[in-house]
Short mmCIF file of C-alpha atoms in Angstrom, two decimals:
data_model
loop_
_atom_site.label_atom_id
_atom_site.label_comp_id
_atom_site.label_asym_id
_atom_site.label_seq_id
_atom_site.Cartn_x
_atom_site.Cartn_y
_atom_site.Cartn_z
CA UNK A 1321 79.95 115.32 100.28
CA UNK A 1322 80.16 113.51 103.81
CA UNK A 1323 77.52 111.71 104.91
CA UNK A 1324 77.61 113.38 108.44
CA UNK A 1325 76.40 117.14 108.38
CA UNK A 1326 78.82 119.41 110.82
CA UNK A 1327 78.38 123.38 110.76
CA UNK A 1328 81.59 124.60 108.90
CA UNK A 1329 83.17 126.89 111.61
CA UNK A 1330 81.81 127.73 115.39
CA UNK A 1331 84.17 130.60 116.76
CA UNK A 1332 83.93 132.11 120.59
CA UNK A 1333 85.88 133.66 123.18
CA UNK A 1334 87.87 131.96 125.47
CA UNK A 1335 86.16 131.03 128.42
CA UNK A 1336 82.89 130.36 126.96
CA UNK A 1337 81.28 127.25 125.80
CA UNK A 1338 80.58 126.02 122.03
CA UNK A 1339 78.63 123.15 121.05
CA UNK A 1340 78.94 121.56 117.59
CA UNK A 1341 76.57 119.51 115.79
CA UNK A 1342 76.54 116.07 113.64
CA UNK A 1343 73.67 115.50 111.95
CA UNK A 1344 73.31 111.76 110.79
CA UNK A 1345 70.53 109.24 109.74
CA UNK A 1346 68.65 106.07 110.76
CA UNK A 1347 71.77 104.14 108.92
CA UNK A 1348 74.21 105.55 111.61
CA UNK A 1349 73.77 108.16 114.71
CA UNK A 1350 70.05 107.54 115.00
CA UNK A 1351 70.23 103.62 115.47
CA UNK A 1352 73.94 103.39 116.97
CA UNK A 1353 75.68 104.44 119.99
CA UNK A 1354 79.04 104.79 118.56
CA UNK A 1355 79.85 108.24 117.62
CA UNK A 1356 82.99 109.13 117.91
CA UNK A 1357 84.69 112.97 118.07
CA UNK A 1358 88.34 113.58 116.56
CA UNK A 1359 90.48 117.36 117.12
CA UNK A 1360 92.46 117.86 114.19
CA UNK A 1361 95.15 120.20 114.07
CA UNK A 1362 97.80 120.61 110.59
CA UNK A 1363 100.33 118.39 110.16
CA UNK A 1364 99.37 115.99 112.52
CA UNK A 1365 97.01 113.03 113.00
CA UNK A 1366 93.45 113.69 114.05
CA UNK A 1367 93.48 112.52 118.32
CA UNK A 1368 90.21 111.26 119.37
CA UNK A 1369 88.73 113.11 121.86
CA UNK A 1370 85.16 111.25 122.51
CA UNK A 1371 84.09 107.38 121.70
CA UNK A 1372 81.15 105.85 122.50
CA UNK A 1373 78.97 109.13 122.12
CA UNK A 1374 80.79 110.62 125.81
CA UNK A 1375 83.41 108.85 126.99
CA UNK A 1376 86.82 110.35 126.79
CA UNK A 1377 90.14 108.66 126.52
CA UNK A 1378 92.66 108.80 129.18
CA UNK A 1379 94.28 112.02 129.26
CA UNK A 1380 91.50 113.84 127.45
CA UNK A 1381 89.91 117.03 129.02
CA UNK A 1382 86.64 116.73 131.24
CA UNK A 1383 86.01 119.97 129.07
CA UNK A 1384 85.40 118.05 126.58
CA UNK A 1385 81.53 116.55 126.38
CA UNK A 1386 79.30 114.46 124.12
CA UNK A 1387 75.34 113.89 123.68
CA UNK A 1388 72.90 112.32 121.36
CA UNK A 1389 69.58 112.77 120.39
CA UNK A 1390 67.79 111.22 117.88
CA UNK A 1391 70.02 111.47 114.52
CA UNK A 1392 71.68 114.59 116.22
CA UNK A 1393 75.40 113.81 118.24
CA UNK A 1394 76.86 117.32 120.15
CA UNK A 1395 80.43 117.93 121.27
CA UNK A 1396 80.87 120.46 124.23
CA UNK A 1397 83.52 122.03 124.58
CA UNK A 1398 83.43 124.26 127.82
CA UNK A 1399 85.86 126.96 128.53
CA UNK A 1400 87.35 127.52 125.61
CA UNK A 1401 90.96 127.82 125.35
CA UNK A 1402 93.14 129.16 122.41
CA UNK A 1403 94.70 125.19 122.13
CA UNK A 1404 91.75 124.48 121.27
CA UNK A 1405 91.60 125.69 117.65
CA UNK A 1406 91.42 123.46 115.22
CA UNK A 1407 88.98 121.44 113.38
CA UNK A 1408 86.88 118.50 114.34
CA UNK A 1409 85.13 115.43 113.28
CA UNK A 1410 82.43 113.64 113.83
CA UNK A 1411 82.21 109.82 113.30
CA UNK A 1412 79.77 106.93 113.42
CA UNK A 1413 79.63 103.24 112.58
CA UNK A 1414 77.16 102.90 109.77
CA UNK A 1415 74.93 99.64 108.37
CA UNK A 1416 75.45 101.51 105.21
CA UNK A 1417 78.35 99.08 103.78
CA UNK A 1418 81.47 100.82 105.46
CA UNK A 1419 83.35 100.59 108.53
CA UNK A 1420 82.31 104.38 109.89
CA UNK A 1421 81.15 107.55 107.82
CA UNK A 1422 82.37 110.56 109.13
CA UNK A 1423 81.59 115.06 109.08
CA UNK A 1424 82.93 116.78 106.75
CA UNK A 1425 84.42 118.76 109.83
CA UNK A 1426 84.03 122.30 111.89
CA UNK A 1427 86.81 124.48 112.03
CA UNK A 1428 86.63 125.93 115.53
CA UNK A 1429 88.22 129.35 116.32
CA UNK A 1430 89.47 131.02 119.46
CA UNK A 1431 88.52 134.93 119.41
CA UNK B 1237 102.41 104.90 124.55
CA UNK B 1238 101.77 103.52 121.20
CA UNK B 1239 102.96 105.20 118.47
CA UNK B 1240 102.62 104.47 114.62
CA UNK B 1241 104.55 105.80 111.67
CA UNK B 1242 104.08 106.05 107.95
CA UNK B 1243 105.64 106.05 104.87
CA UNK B 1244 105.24 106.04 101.54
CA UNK B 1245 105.68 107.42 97.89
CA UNK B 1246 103.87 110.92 98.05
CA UNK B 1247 104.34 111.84 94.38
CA UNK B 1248 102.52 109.71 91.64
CA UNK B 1249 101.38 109.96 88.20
CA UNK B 1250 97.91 108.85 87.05
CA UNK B 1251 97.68 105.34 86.60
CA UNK B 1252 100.57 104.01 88.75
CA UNK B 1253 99.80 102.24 92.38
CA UNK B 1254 99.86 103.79 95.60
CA UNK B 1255 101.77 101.80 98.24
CA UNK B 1256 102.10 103.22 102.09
CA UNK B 1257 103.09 101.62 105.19
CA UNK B 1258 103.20 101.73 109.07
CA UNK B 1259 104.68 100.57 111.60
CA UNK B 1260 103.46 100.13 115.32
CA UNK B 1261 105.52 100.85 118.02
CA UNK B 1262 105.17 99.36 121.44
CA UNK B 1263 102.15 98.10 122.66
CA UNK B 1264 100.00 94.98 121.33
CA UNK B 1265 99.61 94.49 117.48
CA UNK B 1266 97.49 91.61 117.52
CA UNK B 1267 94.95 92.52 119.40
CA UNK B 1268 93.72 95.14 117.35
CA UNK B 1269 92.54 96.16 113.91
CA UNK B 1270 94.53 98.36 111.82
CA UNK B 1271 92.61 100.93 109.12
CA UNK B 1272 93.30 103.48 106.89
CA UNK B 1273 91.81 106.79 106.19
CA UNK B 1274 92.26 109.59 103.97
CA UNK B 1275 91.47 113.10 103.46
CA UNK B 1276 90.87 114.69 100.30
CA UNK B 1277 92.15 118.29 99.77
CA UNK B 1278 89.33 120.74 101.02
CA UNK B 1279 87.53 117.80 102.30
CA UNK B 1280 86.44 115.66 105.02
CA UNK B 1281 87.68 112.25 106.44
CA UNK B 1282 87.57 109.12 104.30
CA UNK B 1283 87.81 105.75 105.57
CA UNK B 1284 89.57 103.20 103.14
CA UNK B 1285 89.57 99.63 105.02
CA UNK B 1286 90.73 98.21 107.93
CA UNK B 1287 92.75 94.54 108.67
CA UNK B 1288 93.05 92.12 111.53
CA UNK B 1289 95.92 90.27 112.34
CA UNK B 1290 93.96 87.02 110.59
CA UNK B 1291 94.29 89.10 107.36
CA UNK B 1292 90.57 89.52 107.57
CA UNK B 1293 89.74 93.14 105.99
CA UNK B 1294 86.99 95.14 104.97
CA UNK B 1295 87.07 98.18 101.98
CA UNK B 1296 85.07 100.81 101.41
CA UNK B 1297 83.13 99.46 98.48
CA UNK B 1298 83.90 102.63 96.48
CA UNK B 1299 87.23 101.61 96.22
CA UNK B 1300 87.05 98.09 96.73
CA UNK B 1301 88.30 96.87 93.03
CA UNK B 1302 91.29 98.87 93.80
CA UNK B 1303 92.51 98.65 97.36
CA UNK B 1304 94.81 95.70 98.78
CA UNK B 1305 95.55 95.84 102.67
CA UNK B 1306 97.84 93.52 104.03
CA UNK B 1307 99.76 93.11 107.42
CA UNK B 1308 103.08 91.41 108.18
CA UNK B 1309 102.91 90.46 112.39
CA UNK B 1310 106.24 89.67 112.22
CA UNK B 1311 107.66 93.45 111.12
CA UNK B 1312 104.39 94.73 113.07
CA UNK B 1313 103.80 96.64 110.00
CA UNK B 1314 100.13 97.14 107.72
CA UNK B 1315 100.20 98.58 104.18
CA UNK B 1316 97.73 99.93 101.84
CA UNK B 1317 97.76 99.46 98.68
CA UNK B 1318 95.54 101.84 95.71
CA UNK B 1319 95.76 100.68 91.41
CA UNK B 1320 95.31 102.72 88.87
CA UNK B 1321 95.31 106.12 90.86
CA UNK B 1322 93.97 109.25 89.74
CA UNK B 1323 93.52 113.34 90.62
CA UNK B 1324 90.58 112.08 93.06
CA UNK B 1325 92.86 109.70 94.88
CA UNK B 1326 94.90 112.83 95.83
CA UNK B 1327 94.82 113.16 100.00
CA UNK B 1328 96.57 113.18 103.27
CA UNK B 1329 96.46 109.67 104.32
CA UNK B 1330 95.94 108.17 107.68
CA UNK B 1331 96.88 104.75 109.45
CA UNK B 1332 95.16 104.69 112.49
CA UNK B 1333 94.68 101.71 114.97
CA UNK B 1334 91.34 100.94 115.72
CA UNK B 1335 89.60 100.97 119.52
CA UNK B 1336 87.66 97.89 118.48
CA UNK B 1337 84.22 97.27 119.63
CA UNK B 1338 84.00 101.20 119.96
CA UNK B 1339 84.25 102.16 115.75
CA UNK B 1340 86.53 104.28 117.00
CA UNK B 1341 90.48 105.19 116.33
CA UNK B 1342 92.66 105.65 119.16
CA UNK B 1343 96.23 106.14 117.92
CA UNK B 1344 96.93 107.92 114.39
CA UNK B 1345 99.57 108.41 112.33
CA UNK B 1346 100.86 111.69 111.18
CA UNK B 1347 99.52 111.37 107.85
CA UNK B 1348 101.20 110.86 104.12
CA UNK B 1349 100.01 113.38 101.65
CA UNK B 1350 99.83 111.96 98.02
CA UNK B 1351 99.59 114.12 95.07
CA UNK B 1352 98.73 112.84 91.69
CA UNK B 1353 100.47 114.29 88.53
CA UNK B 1354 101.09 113.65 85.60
#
């Protein structure tokens, strides 16, 4: 069981918007601003999309979004395109004795 | 742009040691840290440990008694390695470099999956 809560799967058309949740605790997302966001697609190595709650990498969509609120970090994802199926993680540093904990993942679909 | 590749045995039978490797290409290997994460089938993302070029590291205590990270700057190359594997060790795993002062992991590798059989 991960110690970050994610919805399983968030599905939409393209076009619109989705947000997906993290749900953490005082030990991570409530007390730190490092929350990271990773896309995930099979067969290759997650690519992280969002650091630092909302920045994004170079090269990374402005589509792409992040919040947080109390325990609670969002990714955005507005105007949904079909590359953007996959799954995605959530991930925060942690006083709990490792490096980060992470989501156990969403699974996003393109309808 | 950075790049890092794995390898490793992906095949192992309960008890033996898991030993993977990668490899950094281009870019700046001692300015970073270096981690490793895994993925259990069906399941979410793991982290392992991560190393500095000092040879400092830190393990997830979990698997602490078990895991050995090590880097060679020379070969720019990190490796992990697991004792006395078992089913529960089975997972894709990751070397990733890490965006330091961020808890965050810029470049990935393309994963090694490791099955455990007997």
């Amino acid at each position: 069981q991960s110690v970050l809560t994610q919805p399983a799967s968030v599905s939409a058309s393209p076009g619109q918007s989705i947000t997906i949740s993290c749900s953490g605790t005082t030990s991570d997302i409530e007390t730190y601003d490092f929350v990271s966001w990773y896309q995930h697609h099979p067969g290759q190595g997650p690519k992280l999309i969002l650091y630092d709650v909302s920045e994004r990498p170079s090269g990374i969509s402005d589509r792409f979004s992040g919040s947080k609120s109390d325990n609670t970090a969002s990714l955005t994802i507005s105007g949904l395109q079909a590359e953007d199926e996959g799954d995605y993680y959530c991930c925060s540093n942690t006083s709990g004795g490792t490096f980060v904990v992470f989501g156990g993942g969403t699974k996003v679909t393109v309808l | 742009q950075v790049e890092v590749q794995q390898w490793g045995a992906g095949l192992l039978k309960p008890s033996e040691t898991l030993s993977l490797t990668c490899v950094v290409y281009r870019g700046s290997f001692s300015d970073h840290h270096w981690t490793w994460i895994r993925q259990p089938p069906g399941k979410g993302l793991e982290w392992i440990g991560s190393i500095d070029l000092r040879g400092s590291t830190s393990t997830d205590p979990s698997l602490q008694s078990r895991a050995t990270l090590s880097l060679d700057a020379s070969t720019r190359q990190f490796s992990l390695k697991l004792r006395s594997v078992t089913a529960a060790d089975a997972a894709v795993y990751y070397c990733a470099r890490v965006l330091y002062n961020h808890y965050a992991m810029d470049v990935w590798g393309k994963g090694t999956t490791v099955t455990v059989s007997s």
